[in-house]
Coordinates of C-alpha atoms (C1' of nucleotides) in Angstrom, one line a residue:
Chain A
X13 CA -1.0 11.9 -0.3
X14 CA 0.9 8.7 -1.0
X15 CA 0.2 5.9 1.4
X16 CA 3.4 4.6 2.8
X17 CA 3.6 0.9 3.4
X18 CA 3.6 1.6 7.1
X19 CA 0.4 3.5 6.9
X20 CA -1.3 0.9 4.9
X21 CA -0.3 -1.8 7.4
X22 CA -1.7 0.3 10.2
X23 CA -5.0 0.7 8.4
X24 CA -5.2 -3.0 7.7
X25 CA -4.5 -3.8 11.3
X26 CA -7.2 -1.4 12.5
X27 CA -9.7 -2.9 10.0
X28 CA -8.9 -6.3 11.3
X29 CA -9.5 -5.1 14.8
X30 CA -12.8 -3.5 13.7
X31 CA -14.0 -6.7 12.2
X32 CA -13.7 -8.3 15.7
X33 CA -14.9 -5.3 17.6
X34 CA -18.1 -7.1 18.7
X35 CA -16.3 -10.0 20.4
X36 CA -14.5 -7.6 22.8
X37 CA -11.6 -9.9 23.3
X38 CA -8.1 -8.9 22.3
X39 CA -6.4 -9.9 19.0
X40 CA -2.8 -10.9 19.2
X41 CA -0.1 -9.3 17.0
X42 CA 0.6 -12.6 15.3
X43 CA -3.0 -13.2 14.5
X44 CA -3.3 -9.8 12.8
X45 CA 0.0 -10.2 11.1
X46 CA -0.9 -13.6 9.7
X47 CA -4.3 -12.5 8.6
X48 CA -3.1 -9.4 6.8
X49 CA 0.3 -10.6 5.7
X50 CA 2.3 -8.1 7.7
X51 CA 5.8 -8.9 9.2
X52 CA 4.9 -9.3 12.8
X53 CA 7.9 -7.6 14.4
X54 CA 7.2 -4.6 12.2
X55 CA 3.5 -4.6 13.0
X56 CA 4.5 -4.5 16.6
X57 CA 6.0 -1.1 16.2
X58 CA 3.1 0.3 14.3
X59 CA 0.7 -0.9 17.0
X60 CA 2.8 0.9 19.5
X61 CA 2.4 4.1 17.5
X62 CA -1.4 3.5 17.3
X63 CA -1.6 3.0 21.0
X64 CA 0.2 6.2 21.7
X65 CA -2.2 7.8 19.2
X66 CA -5.2 6.5 21.2
X67 CA -6.5 4.2 18.5
X68 CA -5.9 0.9 20.3
X69 CA -5.3 -0.3 23.8
X70 CA -3.1 -3.3 24.7
X71 CA -3.6 -6.0 27.2
X72 CA -0.4 -7.7 28.3
X73 CA 0.3 -11.2 29.5
X74 CA -1.2 -14.5 28.3
X75 CA -4.5 -14.1 26.4
X76 CA -3.4 -10.5 25.9
X77 CA -3.4 -8.6 22.6
X78 CA -4.9 -5.4 21.1
X79 CA -8.3 -3.9 21.1
X80 CA -9.8 -0.8 19.5
X81 CA -9.7 2.0 22.0
X82 CA -12.7 3.7 20.3
X83 CA -15.7 2.6 18.4
X84 CA -14.9 1.9 14.7
X85 CA -17.4 4.4 13.5
X86 CA -15.6 7.2 15.4
X87 CA -12.3 6.6 13.7
X88 CA -11.8 8.1 10.3
X89 CA -9.0 6.9 8.0
X90 CA -7.6 10.4 7.9
X91 CA -7.0 10.4 11.7
X92 CA -5.0 7.2 11.3
X93 CA -3.0 8.6 8.4
X94 CA -2.2 11.7 10.3
X95 CA -1.1 9.7 13.3
X96 CA 1.4 7.6 11.2
X97 CA 2.6 10.2 8.8
X98 CA 2.8 12.8 11.6
X99 CA 5.9 10.9 12.8
X100 CA 8.0 12.1 9.9
X101 CA 6.6 15.3 8.6
X102 CA 7.3 15.7 4.9
X103 CA 6.0 18.9 3.3
X104 CA 6.7 19.4 -0.4
X105 CA 10.3 20.5 -0.1
X106 CA 13.5 20.7 -2.0
X107 CA 16.5 19.1 -0.2
X108 CA 18.2 22.4 0.4
X109 CA 15.3 24.8 0.4
X110 CA 16.1 27.7 -1.9
X111 CA 14.7 31.2 -1.4
X112 CA 11.1 30.9 -2.7
X113 CA 10.2 32.5 -6.0
X114 CA 6.8 33.7 -7.0
X115 CA 6.4 30.6 -9.1
X116 CA 7.3 28.2 -6.3
X117 CA 4.8 29.9 -4.0
X118 CA 2.1 29.3 -6.6
X119 CA 3.0 25.7 -7.0
X120 CA 3.0 25.2 -3.3
X121 CA -0.4 26.8 -3.1
X122 CA -1.9 24.5 -5.7
X123 CA -0.2 21.6 -4.0
X124 CA -2.0 22.5 -0.8
X125 CA -5.3 22.5 -2.7
X126 CA -4.6 19.1 -4.2
X127 CA -3.5 17.8 -0.9
X128 CA -6.6 19.0 0.9
X129 CA -8.7 17.5 -1.9
X130 CA -7.4 14.0 -1.3
X131 CA -7.5 14.4 2.5
X132 CA -11.2 15.1 2.3
X133 CA -11.6 11.7 0.8
X134 CA -9.8 9.9 3.6
X135 CA -11.8 12.1 6.0
X136 CA -15.0 10.8 4.6
X137 CA -14.5 7.1 5.6
X138 CA -14.5 5.6 9.0
X139 CA -13.2 2.1 9.9
X140 CA -16.8 0.9 10.1
X141 CA -17.6 2.3 6.7
X142 CA -14.8 0.3 5.1
X143 CA -15.8 -2.9 6.9
X144 CA -19.4 -2.5 5.7
X145 CA -18.3 -1.7 2.2
X146 CA -16.1 -4.7 2.2
X147 CA -18.9 -6.9 3.3
X148 CA -21.3 -5.5 0.7
X149 CA -18.6 -6.0 -1.9
X150 CA -18.2 -9.6 -1.0
X151 CA -21.9 -10.3 -1.0
X152 CA -22.0 -8.9 -4.5
X153 CA -19.1 -11.1 -5.6
X154 CA -20.9 -14.1 -4.2
X155 CA -24.0 -13.3 -6.2
X156 CA -22.0 -13.6 -9.4
X157 CA -21.5 -17.3 -8.7
X158 CA -25.1 -18.2 -8.1
Chain B
X25 CA 0.3 12.8 -5.0
X26 CA 3.4 14.0 -3.4
X27 CA 5.4 16.3 -5.7
X28 CA 9.0 15.1 -5.9
X29 CA 11.7 17.7 -6.1
X30 CA 12.2 16.7 -9.7
X31 CA 8.6 17.4 -10.7
X32 CA 8.6 20.8 -8.9
X33 CA 11.8 21.8 -10.7
X34 CA 10.2 20.9 -14.0
X35 CA 7.1 22.9 -13.2
X36 CA 9.1 25.9 -12.2
X37 CA 11.2 25.7 -15.4
X38 CA 8.1 25.5 -17.6
X39 CA 6.5 28.4 -15.7
X40 CA 9.7 30.4 -16.4
X41 CA 9.4 29.5 -20.1
X42 CA 5.8 30.5 -20.0
X43 CA 6.6 33.9 -18.7
X44 CA 8.8 34.5 -21.7
X45 CA 6.5 32.9 -24.2
X46 CA 5.7 36.1 -26.0
X47 CA 9.4 37.0 -26.8
X48 CA 9.7 33.8 -28.8
X49 CA 13.5 33.6 -28.2
X50 CA 15.1 30.6 -26.4
X51 CA 15.9 30.7 -22.7
X52 CA 19.2 29.0 -21.7
X53 CA 19.4 26.4 -19.0
X54 CA 21.6 28.6 -16.9
X55 CA 19.2 31.5 -17.0
X56 CA 16.3 29.3 -15.9
X57 CA 18.4 27.6 -13.3
X58 CA 19.6 30.9 -11.8
X59 CA 16.1 32.5 -11.8
X60 CA 14.4 29.5 -10.1
X61 CA 17.4 28.4 -8.0
X62 CA 17.8 25.0 -9.6
X63 CA 21.1 23.2 -10.0
X64 CA 21.8 23.7 -13.6
X65 CA 23.3 20.3 -14.4
X66 CA 20.2 18.7 -12.8
X67 CA 17.8 20.9 -14.7
X68 CA 19.5 19.8 -17.9
X69 CA 18.3 16.3 -17.3
X70 CA 14.8 17.4 -16.5
X71 CA 14.6 19.5 -19.6
X72 CA 15.6 16.5 -21.7
X73 CA 12.7 14.6 -20.2
X74 CA 10.4 17.5 -21.0
X75 CA 11.7 17.6 -24.5
X76 CA 11.0 13.9 -25.1
X77 CA 7.5 14.5 -23.6
X78 CA 6.8 17.2 -26.1
X79 CA 6.6 20.1 -23.7
X80 CA 9.7 22.0 -24.8
X81 CA 11.9 22.2 -27.9
X82 CA 15.6 22.9 -27.8
X83 CA 17.8 25.0 -30.0
X84 CA 21.4 24.1 -30.0
X85 CA 24.5 26.2 -30.5
X86 CA 25.2 29.8 -29.5
X87 CA 22.1 31.8 -28.7
X88 CA 20.4 28.5 -28.2
X89 CA 18.2 27.3 -25.3
X90 CA 14.7 26.1 -24.7
X91 CA 11.3 27.2 -25.8
X92 CA 7.8 25.9 -25.0
X93 CA 6.7 23.5 -27.7
X94 CA 3.0 24.3 -27.2
X95 CA 1.0 27.3 -26.0
X96 CA 1.1 27.7 -22.3
X97 CA -2.7 27.5 -22.1
X98 CA -2.6 24.1 -23.7
X99 CA -0.4 22.5 -21.0
X100 CA -2.0 21.4 -17.8
X101 CA 0.1 20.8 -14.7
X102 CA -1.2 17.3 -14.6
X103 CA 0.3 16.5 -18.0
X104 CA 3.7 17.7 -16.7
X105 CA 3.4 15.7 -13.5
X106 CA 2.5 12.5 -15.5
X107 CA 5.5 13.1 -17.7
X108 CA 7.9 13.3 -14.8
X109 CA 6.4 10.7 -12.4
X110 CA 5.6 8.4 -15.3
X111 CA 9.3 7.6 -15.4
X112 CA 9.2 5.8 -12.1
X113 CA 5.6 4.6 -11.6
X114 CA 4.9 4.2 -8.0
X115 CA 1.5 2.8 -7.1
X116 CA 0.7 2.2 -3.4
X117 CA 2.6 -1.0 -2.9
X118 CA 4.2 -3.0 -0.3
X119 CA 7.8 -3.9 -1.1
X120 CA 7.1 -7.6 -1.5
X121 CA 3.4 -7.5 -2.5
X122 CA 1.5 -10.0 -0.4
X123 CA -1.6 -11.7 -1.6
X124 CA -4.3 -9.1 -1.4
X125 CA -6.9 -9.3 1.3
X126 CA -10.4 -8.0 1.2
X127 CA -9.2 -5.1 3.4
X128 CA -6.3 -4.2 1.3
X129 CA -8.5 -4.2 -1.8
X130 CA -10.8 -1.7 -0.1
X131 CA -7.9 0.5 1.0
X132 CA -6.6 0.5 -2.5
X133 CA -9.9 1.5 -3.8
X134 CA -10.2 4.4 -1.5
X135 CA -6.6 5.4 -2.3
X136 CA -7.6 5.5 -6.0
X137 CA -10.5 7.8 -5.1
X138 CA -8.3 10.1 -3.1
X139 CA -5.6 10.1 -5.8
X140 CA -8.1 10.9 -8.5
X141 CA -9.4 13.7 -6.4
X142 CA -6.0 15.4 -6.1
X143 CA -5.2 14.8 -9.8
X144 CA -8.4 16.7 -10.8
X145 CA -6.9 19.7 -9.0
X146 CA -3.7 19.6 -11.0
X147 CA -5.8 18.9 -14.1
X148 CA -7.6 22.2 -13.6
X149 CA -4.6 24.5 -14.0
X150 CA -2.7 25.3 -17.1
X151 CA 0.7 27.0 -17.2
X152 CA -0.9 30.2 -18.3
X153 CA -3.4 30.0 -15.4
X154 CA -0.6 29.9 -12.9
X155 CA 1.3 32.8 -14.5
X156 CA -1.8 34.9 -14.4
X157 CA -2.6 33.9 -10.9
X158 CA 0.9 34.8 -9.9
X159 CA 0.7 38.2 -11.5
X160 CA -2.7 38.9 -9.9
X161 CA -1.2 37.9 -6.6
X162 CA 1.7 40.2 -7.0
X163 CA -0.6 43.1 -7.9
X164 CA -2.5 42.4 -4.8
X165 CA 0.7 42.4 -2.7
X166 CA 1.8 45.7 -4.1
X167 CA -1.5 47.3 -3.2
X168 CA -0.9 46.6 0.4
X169 CA 2.1 49.0 0.3
X170 CA 0.3 51.9 -1.2
Chain C
dA20 C1' 6.3 -18.2 43.7
dG21 C1' 7.5 -19.2 39.1
dC22 C1' 6.8 -19.9 34.4
dA23 C1' 5.6 -18.6 30.0
dA24 C1' 3.0 -15.7 27.0
dA25 C1' 2.5 -11.6 25.5
dC26 C1' 3.8 -6.6 24.9
dT27 C1' 7.7 -2.7 25.0
dC28 C1' 11.9 -0.3 24.2
dC29 C1' 15.9 0.6 21.6
dA30 C1' 19.3 0.0 18.3
dG31 C1' 20.9 -1.4 13.9
dT32 C1' 21.0 -3.0 8.9
dG33 C1' 20.2 -3.6 3.9
dG34 C1' 18.4 -1.9 -0.2
dA35 C1' 16.3 1.4 -3.1
dG36 C1' 15.7 5.7 -4.9
dA37 C1' 16.4 10.6 -5.2
dA38 C1' 19.4 14.4 -6.2
dC39 C1' 23.2 15.6 -8.1
dC40 C1' 27.9 15.8 -10.6
dG41 C1' 31.3 15.1 -14.5
dG42 C1' 33.1 14.1 -18.8
dA43 C1' 33.0 13.2 -23.5
dG44 C1' 30.3 14.0 -27.6
dT45 C1' 27.5 16.8 -31.1
dA46 C1' 25.0 20.4 -33.3
dT47 C1' 25.0 25.2 -34.8
dA48 C1' 25.4 30.5 -35.2
dC49 C1' 28.8 33.6 -36.2
Chain D
dG5 C1' 36.6 26.8 -37.5
dT6 C1' 35.7 27.9 -33.1
dA7 C1' 33.0 29.0 -29.2
dT8 C1' 28.7 28.2 -27.3
dA9 C1' 25.2 25.8 -26.3
dC10 C1' 22.6 21.3 -25.8
dT11 C1' 22.9 15.7 -25.3
dC12 C1' 24.1 11.3 -23.6
dC13 C1' 25.5 8.3 -20.0
dG14 C1' 27.6 6.8 -16.1
dG15 C1' 28.7 7.2 -11.3
dT16 C1' 28.3 9.0 -6.4
dT17 C1' 26.5 10.3 -2.2
dC18 C1' 23.0 10.6 1.0
dT19 C1' 18.6 9.8 3.1
dC20 C1' 14.8 7.2 4.2
dC21 C1' 12.0 3.2 4.5
dA22 C1' 10.9 -1.5 5.7
dC23 C1' 12.4 -4.8 8.5
dT24 C1' 15.2 -7.4 12.1
dG25 C1' 17.1 -8.6 16.8
dG26 C1' 17.8 -8.6 21.5
dA27 C1' 17.1 -7.5 26.1
dG28 C1' 13.6 -6.2 29.3
dT29 C1' 8.9 -5.8 31.5
dT30 C1' 4.2 -6.9 32.5
dT31 C1' 0.7 -10.2 33.6
dG32 C1' -2.3 -14.4 33.7
dC33 C1' -2.2 -19.0 35.2
dT34 C1' -1.0 -23.0 38.1

DNA sequence: AGCAAACTCCAGTGGAGAACCGGAGTATAC
DNA sequence: GTATACTCCGGTTCTCCACTGGAGTTTGCT
């Protein structure tokens, strides 16, 4: 599972929203974009996808912005990836798919095993997990300088 | 780890060579290409890469062709993938890589874990394994018709 | 009511890479 | 010495991804 730039941006945006989940006030696209170094007009599209996917909700008008639609410990990274990559389904395929041979069937099978193996990793982490890991990591880094 | 078309073709070609490993006589590009439904002029390029990678050796002239350079039980699928994908290394990157944030560092870390997880699957299989699995699978399929 | 701040929809563009294709060259069995 | 194979290298076409732009809509605030 290669992360496309799009998916990574989406994850970063959701992590940013998770960080501010307590405040319960919307974050604007520009704020998220600036914080995570994402082109804002592009992020706009991704947030629209995430909204349709039920991950965020939007609040229009002045003082508007985006909020997490669910608790950050109830959103796994895999769900997010599926939402984004689900838009353009790309199974392992040759451009003009030839009649399958016994060998290609085997390769596909092993590919599925490898794929499932990496998906299980993304499945294992929620947005909150990542935020906590990040905080722990930063605490650790600070300790080095004491 | 998405398999590119190129890598899948290379794997299929090597599996084809593995199947004929006992005979110890070279297979020609056209034979392999026809058997596995691969454009022959394209396969030619891939075999050149595999030759430089030490997976096959070539024999020129009439009655020439390609042979496995090593025993099929000493070649893992991962080695082959690395050889092919190693040509154009593609880590998870944004087009213009922005200064990393704490979040992006975390995502990259989890990506590495997921990646390693799928690589370990490809690592687990050798060319011979796949040929044997394929034969076993076909035996099984035949039994259904008895 | 009216303005401005925000999101929303839709269409298009530029570049990069992947998958091929072709031709000229070179080695080798017979 | 010739036909048969591999070898090298360049080009072409096509698709997809990241990103941009503009016109429109919703909503809070005064």
